PDB file of C-alpha atoms in Angstrom:
ATOM      1  CA  UNK A   5     -20.871  21.896 -36.363  1.00  0.00           C
ATOM      2  CA  UNK A   6     -17.210  22.595 -35.606  1.00  0.00           C
ATOM      3  CA  UNK A   7     -18.183  25.091 -32.856  1.00  0.00           C
ATOM      4  CA  UNK A   8     -20.433  22.491 -31.251  1.00  0.00           C
ATOM      5  CA  UNK A   9     -17.604  19.922 -31.213  1.00  0.00           C
ATOM      6  CA  UNK A  10     -15.255  22.461 -29.612  1.00  0.00           C
ATOM      7  CA  UNK A  11     -17.855  23.313 -26.931  1.00  0.00           C
ATOM      8  CA  UNK A  12     -18.514  19.641 -26.167  1.00  0.00           C
ATOM      9  CA  UNK A  13     -14.763  18.944 -25.961  1.00  0.00           C
ATOM     10  CA  UNK A  14     -14.253  21.975 -23.717  1.00  0.00           C
ATOM     11  CA  UNK A  15     -17.186  20.952 -21.502  1.00  0.00           C
ATOM     12  CA  UNK A  16     -15.861  17.402 -21.180  1.00  0.00           C
ATOM     13  CA  UNK A  17     -12.396  18.736 -20.360  1.00  0.00           C
ATOM     14  CA  UNK A  18     -13.743  20.993 -17.610  1.00  0.00           C
ATOM     15  CA  UNK A  19     -15.999  18.220 -16.306  1.00  0.00           C
ATOM     16  CA  UNK A  20     -13.111  15.739 -16.108  1.00  0.00           C
ATOM     17  CA  UNK A  21     -10.896  18.364 -14.455  1.00  0.00           C
ATOM     18  CA  UNK A  22     -13.536  18.917 -11.766  1.00  0.00           C
ATOM     19  CA  UNK A  23     -13.817  15.166 -11.171  1.00  0.00           C
ATOM     20  CA  UNK A  24     -10.039  14.847 -10.823  1.00  0.00           C
ATOM     21  CA  UNK A  25      -9.940  17.818  -8.430  1.00  0.00           C
ATOM     22  CA  UNK A  26     -12.697  16.287  -6.287  1.00  0.00           C
ATOM     23  CA  UNK A  27     -10.890  12.951  -6.197  1.00  0.00           C
ATOM     24  CA  UNK A  28      -7.661  14.650  -5.127  1.00  0.00           C
ATOM     25  CA  UNK A  29      -9.532  16.658  -2.480  1.00  0.00           C
ATOM     26  CA  UNK A  30     -10.912  13.467  -0.906  1.00  0.00           C
ATOM     27  CA  UNK A  31      -9.278  12.696   2.405  1.00  0.00           C
ATOM     28  CA  UNK A  32      -5.996  10.868   2.385  1.00  0.00           C
ATOM     29  CA  UNK A  33      -6.054   9.277   5.837  1.00  0.00           C
ATOM     30  CA  UNK A  34      -2.296   8.869   5.724  1.00  0.00           C
ATOM     31  CA  UNK A  35      -1.874  12.639   6.119  1.00  0.00           C
ATOM     32  CA  UNK A  36      -3.558  12.596   9.560  1.00  0.00           C
ATOM     33  CA  UNK A  37      -1.433  12.934  12.671  1.00  0.00           C
ATOM     34  CA  UNK A  38      -2.009  13.308  16.394  1.00  0.00           C
ATOM     35  CA  UNK A  39      -0.172  16.460  17.538  1.00  0.00           C
ATOM     36  CA  UNK A  40       3.252  15.529  18.958  1.00  0.00           C
ATOM     37  CA  UNK A  41       2.712  11.891  18.213  1.00  0.00           C
ATOM     38  CA  UNK A  42       1.225   9.093  16.173  1.00  0.00           C
ATOM     39  CA  UNK A  43       0.705   9.540  12.429  1.00  0.00           C
ATOM     40  CA  UNK A  44      -1.764   7.408  10.503  1.00  0.00           C
ATOM     41  CA  UNK A  45       0.998   6.869   7.931  1.00  0.00           C
ATOM     42  CA  UNK A  46       3.136   5.139  10.592  1.00  0.00           C
ATOM     43  CA  UNK A  47       0.577   2.313  10.469  1.00  0.00           C
ATOM     44  CA  UNK A  48       0.255   1.932   6.699  1.00  0.00           C
ATOM     45  CA  UNK A  49      -0.823  -1.642   5.941  1.00  0.00           C
ATOM     46  CA  UNK A  50      -2.316  -2.326   9.392  1.00  0.00           C
ATOM     47  CA  UNK A  51      -5.326  -3.866   7.649  1.00  0.00           C
ATOM     48  CA  UNK A  52      -3.133  -6.836   6.710  1.00  0.00           C
ATOM     49  CA  UNK A  53      -1.380  -7.369  10.057  1.00  0.00           C
ATOM     50  CA  UNK A  54      -1.869 -10.600  11.985  1.00  0.00           C
ATOM     51  CA  UNK A  55      -4.693 -10.823  14.508  1.00  0.00           C
ATOM     52  CA  UNK A  56      -3.625 -10.900  18.153  1.00  0.00           C
ATOM     53  CA  UNK A  57      -7.138 -11.327  19.581  1.00  0.00           C
ATOM     54  CA  UNK A  58     -10.721 -10.108  19.308  1.00  0.00           C
ATOM     55  CA  UNK A  59     -12.310  -7.989  22.006  1.00  0.00           C
ATOM     56  CA  UNK A  60     -15.859  -7.053  22.899  1.00  0.00           C
ATOM     57  CA  UNK A  61     -16.483  -4.162  25.270  1.00  0.00           C
ATOM     58  CA  UNK A  62     -20.036  -4.128  26.606  1.00  0.00           C
ATOM     59  CA  UNK A  63     -19.741  -0.777  28.396  1.00  0.00           C
ATOM     60  CA  UNK A  64     -19.051   1.147  25.208  1.00  0.00           C
ATOM     61  CA  UNK A  65     -20.854  -1.330  22.943  1.00  0.00           C
ATOM     62  CA  UNK A  66     -17.771  -1.885  20.806  1.00  0.00           C
ATOM     63  CA  UNK A  67     -16.506  -4.935  18.983  1.00  0.00           C
ATOM     64  CA  UNK A  68     -12.842  -4.840  18.035  1.00  0.00           C
ATOM     65  CA  UNK A  69     -10.002  -6.854  16.665  1.00  0.00           C
ATOM     66  CA  UNK A  70      -6.464  -6.196  17.811  1.00  0.00           C
ATOM     67  CA  UNK A  71      -3.791  -6.682  15.150  1.00  0.00           C
ATOM     68  CA  UNK A  72      -0.013  -6.325  15.477  1.00  0.00           C
ATOM     69  CA  UNK A  73       2.888  -5.698  13.158  1.00  0.00           C
ATOM     70  CA  UNK A  74       5.508  -8.439  12.598  1.00  0.00           C
ATOM     71  CA  UNK A  75       7.859  -6.975  15.259  1.00  0.00           C
ATOM     72  CA  UNK A  76       5.204  -7.282  17.948  1.00  0.00           C
ATOM     73  CA  UNK A  77       3.971 -10.704  16.768  1.00  0.00           C
ATOM     74  CA  UNK A  78       7.552 -12.001  16.994  1.00  0.00           C
ATOM     75  CA  UNK A  79       7.803 -10.634  20.553  1.00  0.00           C
ATOM     76  CA  UNK A  80       4.489 -12.216  21.545  1.00  0.00           C
ATOM     77  CA  UNK A  81       5.673 -15.579  20.176  1.00  0.00           C
ATOM     78  CA  UNK A  82       8.902 -15.215  22.181  1.00  0.00           C
ATOM     79  CA  UNK A  83       6.784 -15.034  25.358  1.00  0.00           C
ATOM     80  CA  UNK A  84       6.660 -11.274  25.862  1.00  0.00           C
ATOM     81  CA  UNK A  85       5.267  -9.888  28.139  1.00  0.00           C
ATOM     82  CA  UNK A  86       4.536 -13.032  30.193  1.00  0.00           C
ATOM     83  CA  UNK A  87       8.281 -13.666  30.514  1.00  0.00           C
ATOM     84  CA  UNK A  88       8.773 -10.266  32.150  1.00  0.00           C
ATOM     85  CA  UNK A  89      10.589  -8.723  29.195  1.00  0.00           C
ATOM     86  CA  UNK A  90       9.389  -5.545  27.500  1.00  0.00           C
ATOM     87  CA  UNK A  91       8.239  -5.319  23.908  1.00  0.00           C
ATOM     88  CA  UNK A  92      10.986  -4.034  21.599  1.00  0.00           C
ATOM     89  CA  UNK A  93      10.938  -0.612  19.997  1.00  0.00           C
ATOM     90  CA  UNK A  94       9.057  -0.786  16.710  1.00  0.00           C
ATOM     91  CA  UNK A  95       6.231  -2.883  18.188  1.00  0.00           C
ATOM     92  CA  UNK A  96       2.858  -1.633  16.942  1.00  0.00           C
ATOM     93  CA  UNK A  97      -0.772  -2.533  17.596  1.00  0.00           C
ATOM     94  CA  UNK A  98      -3.895  -1.381  15.797  1.00  0.00           C
ATOM     95  CA  UNK A  99      -7.350  -1.775  17.312  1.00  0.00           C
ATOM     96  CA  UNK A 100     -10.059  -1.763  14.661  1.00  0.00           C
ATOM     97  CA  UNK A 101     -13.482  -1.027  16.173  1.00  0.00           C
ATOM     98  CA  UNK A 102     -17.013  -1.584  14.906  1.00  0.00           C
ATOM     99  CA  UNK A 103     -20.507  -1.248  16.271  1.00  0.00           C
ATOM    100  CA  UNK A 104     -21.791  -4.785  16.835  1.00  0.00           C
ATOM    101  CA  UNK A 105     -24.739  -6.034  14.849  1.00  0.00           C
ATOM    102  CA  UNK A 106     -26.800  -9.216  15.049  1.00  0.00           C
ATOM    103  CA  UNK A 107     -26.483 -11.672  12.184  1.00  0.00           C
ATOM    104  CA  UNK A 108     -30.065 -12.546  11.331  1.00  0.00           C
ATOM    105  CA  UNK A 109     -29.507 -14.750   8.278  1.00  0.00           C
ATOM    106  CA  UNK A 110     -30.344 -18.436   8.688  1.00  0.00           C
ATOM    107  CA  UNK A 111     -29.066 -20.817   9.965  1.00  0.00           C
ATOM    108  CA  UNK A 112     -27.335 -18.677  12.605  1.00  0.00           C
ATOM    109  CA  UNK A 113     -30.441 -16.758  13.608  1.00  0.00           C
ATOM    110  CA  UNK A 114     -32.449 -19.890  14.339  1.00  0.00           C
ATOM    111  CA  UNK A 115     -32.072 -19.656  18.130  1.00  0.00           C
ATOM    112  CA  UNK A 116     -29.536 -17.047  19.127  1.00  0.00           C
ATOM    113  CA  UNK A 117     -28.224 -14.616  16.528  1.00  0.00           C
ATOM    114  CA  UNK A 118     -24.459 -14.249  16.265  1.00  0.00           C
ATOM    115  CA  UNK A 119     -22.951 -10.841  16.873  1.00  0.00           C
ATOM    116  CA  UNK A 120     -20.690  -9.659  14.052  1.00  0.00           C
ATOM    117  CA  UNK A 121     -18.938  -6.395  13.152  1.00  0.00           C
ATOM    118  CA  UNK A 122     -21.262  -3.682  11.867  1.00  0.00           C
ATOM    119  CA  UNK A 123     -20.235  -0.164  10.836  1.00  0.00           C
ATOM    120  CA  UNK A 124     -16.590   0.842  11.355  1.00  0.00           C
ATOM    121  CA  UNK A 125     -16.327   3.421  14.153  1.00  0.00           C
ATOM    122  CA  UNK A 126     -12.665   3.934  15.046  1.00  0.00           C
ATOM    123  CA  UNK A 127      -9.092   2.775  14.786  1.00  0.00           C
ATOM    124  CA  UNK A 128      -6.619   3.131  17.635  1.00  0.00           C
ATOM    125  CA  UNK A 129      -2.874   2.854  17.254  1.00  0.00           C
ATOM    126  CA  UNK A 130      -0.171   2.095  19.826  1.00  0.00           C
ATOM    127  CA  UNK A 131       3.544   2.250  19.057  1.00  0.00           C
ATOM    128  CA  UNK A 132       6.592   1.406  21.188  1.00  0.00           C
ATOM    129  CA  UNK A 133       9.416   3.938  20.858  1.00  0.00           C
ATOM    130  CA  UNK A 134      11.194   4.451  24.173  1.00  0.00           C
ATOM    131  CA  UNK A 135      13.003   7.601  23.029  1.00  0.00           C
ATOM    132  CA  UNK A 136      10.143   9.355  21.288  1.00  0.00           C
ATOM    133  CA  UNK A 137       7.524   8.479  23.929  1.00  0.00           C
ATOM    134  CA  UNK A 138       9.720   8.464  27.041  1.00  0.00           C
ATOM    135  CA  UNK A 139       7.162  10.480  29.034  1.00  0.00           C
ATOM    136  CA  UNK A 140       4.436   7.836  28.483  1.00  0.00           C
ATOM    137  CA  UNK A 141       6.344   4.681  29.453  1.00  0.00           C
ATOM    138  CA  UNK A 142       7.769   4.255  25.958  1.00  0.00           C
ATOM    139  CA  UNK A 143       4.399   3.941  24.224  1.00  0.00           C
ATOM    140  CA  UNK A 144       2.631   6.437  21.953  1.00  0.00           C
ATOM    141  CA  UNK A 145      -1.128   6.352  21.473  1.00  0.00           C
ATOM    142  CA  UNK A 146      -3.487   7.672  18.834  1.00  0.00           C
ATOM    143  CA  UNK A 147      -7.177   7.221  18.127  1.00  0.00           C
ATOM    144  CA  UNK A 148      -9.016   8.174  14.950  1.00  0.00           C
ATOM    145  CA  UNK A 149     -12.802   8.062  14.693  1.00  0.00           C
ATOM    146  CA  UNK A 150     -14.432   7.133  11.419  1.00  0.00           C
ATOM    147  CA  UNK A 151     -17.410   8.926   9.915  1.00  0.00           C
ATOM    148  CA  UNK A 152     -19.203   6.673   7.421  1.00  0.00           C
ATOM    149  CA  UNK A 153     -21.121   9.540   5.799  1.00  0.00           C
ATOM    150  CA  UNK A 154     -17.940  11.361   4.765  1.00  0.00           C
ATOM    151  CA  UNK A 155     -15.791   8.211   4.657  1.00  0.00           C
ATOM    152  CA  UNK A 156     -13.181  10.132   6.629  1.00  0.00           C
ATOM    153  CA  UNK A 157     -11.158   9.728   9.805  1.00  0.00           C
ATOM    154  CA  UNK A 158     -10.490  12.472  12.369  1.00  0.00           C
ATOM    155  CA  UNK A 159      -8.419  12.399  15.562  1.00  0.00           C
ATOM    156  CA  UNK A 160     -10.426  11.611  18.699  1.00  0.00           C
ATOM    157  CA  UNK A 161     -10.714  14.577  21.099  1.00  0.00           C
ATOM    158  CA  UNK A 162     -11.844  15.383  24.626  1.00  0.00           C
ATOM    159  CA  UNK A 163     -15.426  15.835  23.346  1.00  0.00           C
ATOM    160  CA  UNK A 164     -15.630  12.204  22.191  1.00  0.00           C
ATOM    161  CA  UNK A 165     -16.696   9.224  24.271  1.00  0.00           C
ATOM    162  CA  UNK A 166     -14.510   8.113  25.834  1.00  0.00           C
ATOM    163  CA  UNK A 167     -12.725  11.458  25.888  1.00  0.00           C
ATOM    164  CA  UNK A 168      -9.107  11.369  24.848  1.00  0.00           C
ATOM    165  CA  UNK A 169      -6.451  14.022  24.923  1.00  0.00           C
ATOM    166  CA  UNK A 170      -5.284  14.779  21.436  1.00  0.00           C
ATOM    167  CA  UNK A 171      -1.633  13.843  21.842  1.00  0.00           C
ATOM    168  CA  UNK A 172       0.521  10.713  21.938  1.00  0.00           C
ATOM    169  CA  UNK A 173       0.000  10.335  25.707  1.00  0.00           C
ATOM    170  CA  UNK A 174      -3.790   9.958  25.455  1.00  0.00           C
ATOM    171  CA  UNK A 175      -3.746   6.260  26.405  1.00  0.00           C
ATOM    172  CA  UNK A 176      -0.951   6.276  28.981  1.00  0.00           C
ATOM    173  CA  UNK A 177      -3.207   6.725  32.027  1.00  0.00           C
ATOM    174  CA  UNK A 178      -5.536   3.849  31.079  1.00  0.00           C
ATOM    175  CA  UNK A 179      -2.661   1.535  30.187  1.00  0.00           C
ATOM    176  CA  UNK A 180      -1.053   2.135  33.586  1.00  0.00           C
ATOM    177  CA  UNK A 181      -3.290  -0.705  34.800  1.00  0.00           C
ATOM    178  CA  UNK A 182      -1.265  -3.084  32.577  1.00  0.00           C
ATOM    179  CA  UNK A 183       2.138  -1.929  33.828  1.00  0.00           C
ATOM    180  CA  UNK A 184       3.172  -5.489  34.751  1.00  0.00           C
ATOM    181  CA  UNK A 185       2.598  -6.512  31.096  1.00  0.00           C
ATOM    182  CA  UNK A 186       4.597  -3.626  29.585  1.00  0.00           C
ATOM    183  CA  UNK A 187       1.410  -1.537  29.408  1.00  0.00           C
ATOM    184  CA  UNK A 188      -0.360  -3.848  26.946  1.00  0.00           C
ATOM    185  CA  UNK A 189      -3.709  -5.377  27.960  1.00  0.00           C
ATOM    186  CA  UNK A 190      -4.190  -7.881  25.158  1.00  0.00           C
ATOM    187  CA  UNK A 191      -2.426 -11.204  25.553  1.00  0.00           C
ATOM    188  CA  UNK A 192      -1.566 -13.467  22.659  1.00  0.00           C
ATOM    189  CA  UNK A 193      -3.961 -16.390  23.229  1.00  0.00           C
ATOM    190  CA  UNK A 194      -3.197 -20.024  22.438  1.00  0.00           C
ATOM    191  CA  UNK A 195      -3.932 -20.919  18.816  1.00  0.00           C
TER     192      UNK A 195
END
C-alpha cells in the first residue's frame, strides 16, 4: 500500500511539473519585439487606454479601434495636430483590429444587422520618439498578427497582407500621406 501511495505521489508530482512547464512555455506576448524597433512590452496596458476613434476599412475588411496613451490623449485635447504642433515624444497609439461580423440577435437583426467586432486579427503600435526613430519622421511602427488557434502574436512580415517590413519604419511610407498632421491619420472627434 505504501508503494502505491509513493507511485501516485510521484505521478502527481511529475504531472503537475509538466503542467507548470507547459504554462511557462506559453507565449508571453510582452517578449515580442520588432527588430530595431517597437517592443510589445512598450505598450503594456494598451487594452485600457482611452479610445480615440473607431475605424472600418472596407478594402481589407477590418474593423478597428484606435486607442492612445495618456500623453497622446492630452496632446489631442490640447488641439494637436490641428493647431500645427507636433505630438510630444512618448505619444503612443494602438490599433486593435478584428474581422467584422454581423450581429444577428434580435432586436438588431430585424431589418439591418449591426456589424460588430469578430475574431481578433492584429494589433498595430505607433510610438513617437524623435531620437530613436529619427529616420522615420520621429515615429516607430510595429504590427503583430494574432493567431486564435495558438492564442499567440507574431510580428507582421512582407508575406502578410498588407505586407510590412519587419522593422520600426514599416509604417513610415503609408503615414507620409498624413505629414501635415504629424503623420497621424486618426483625428480626435468631438465627443
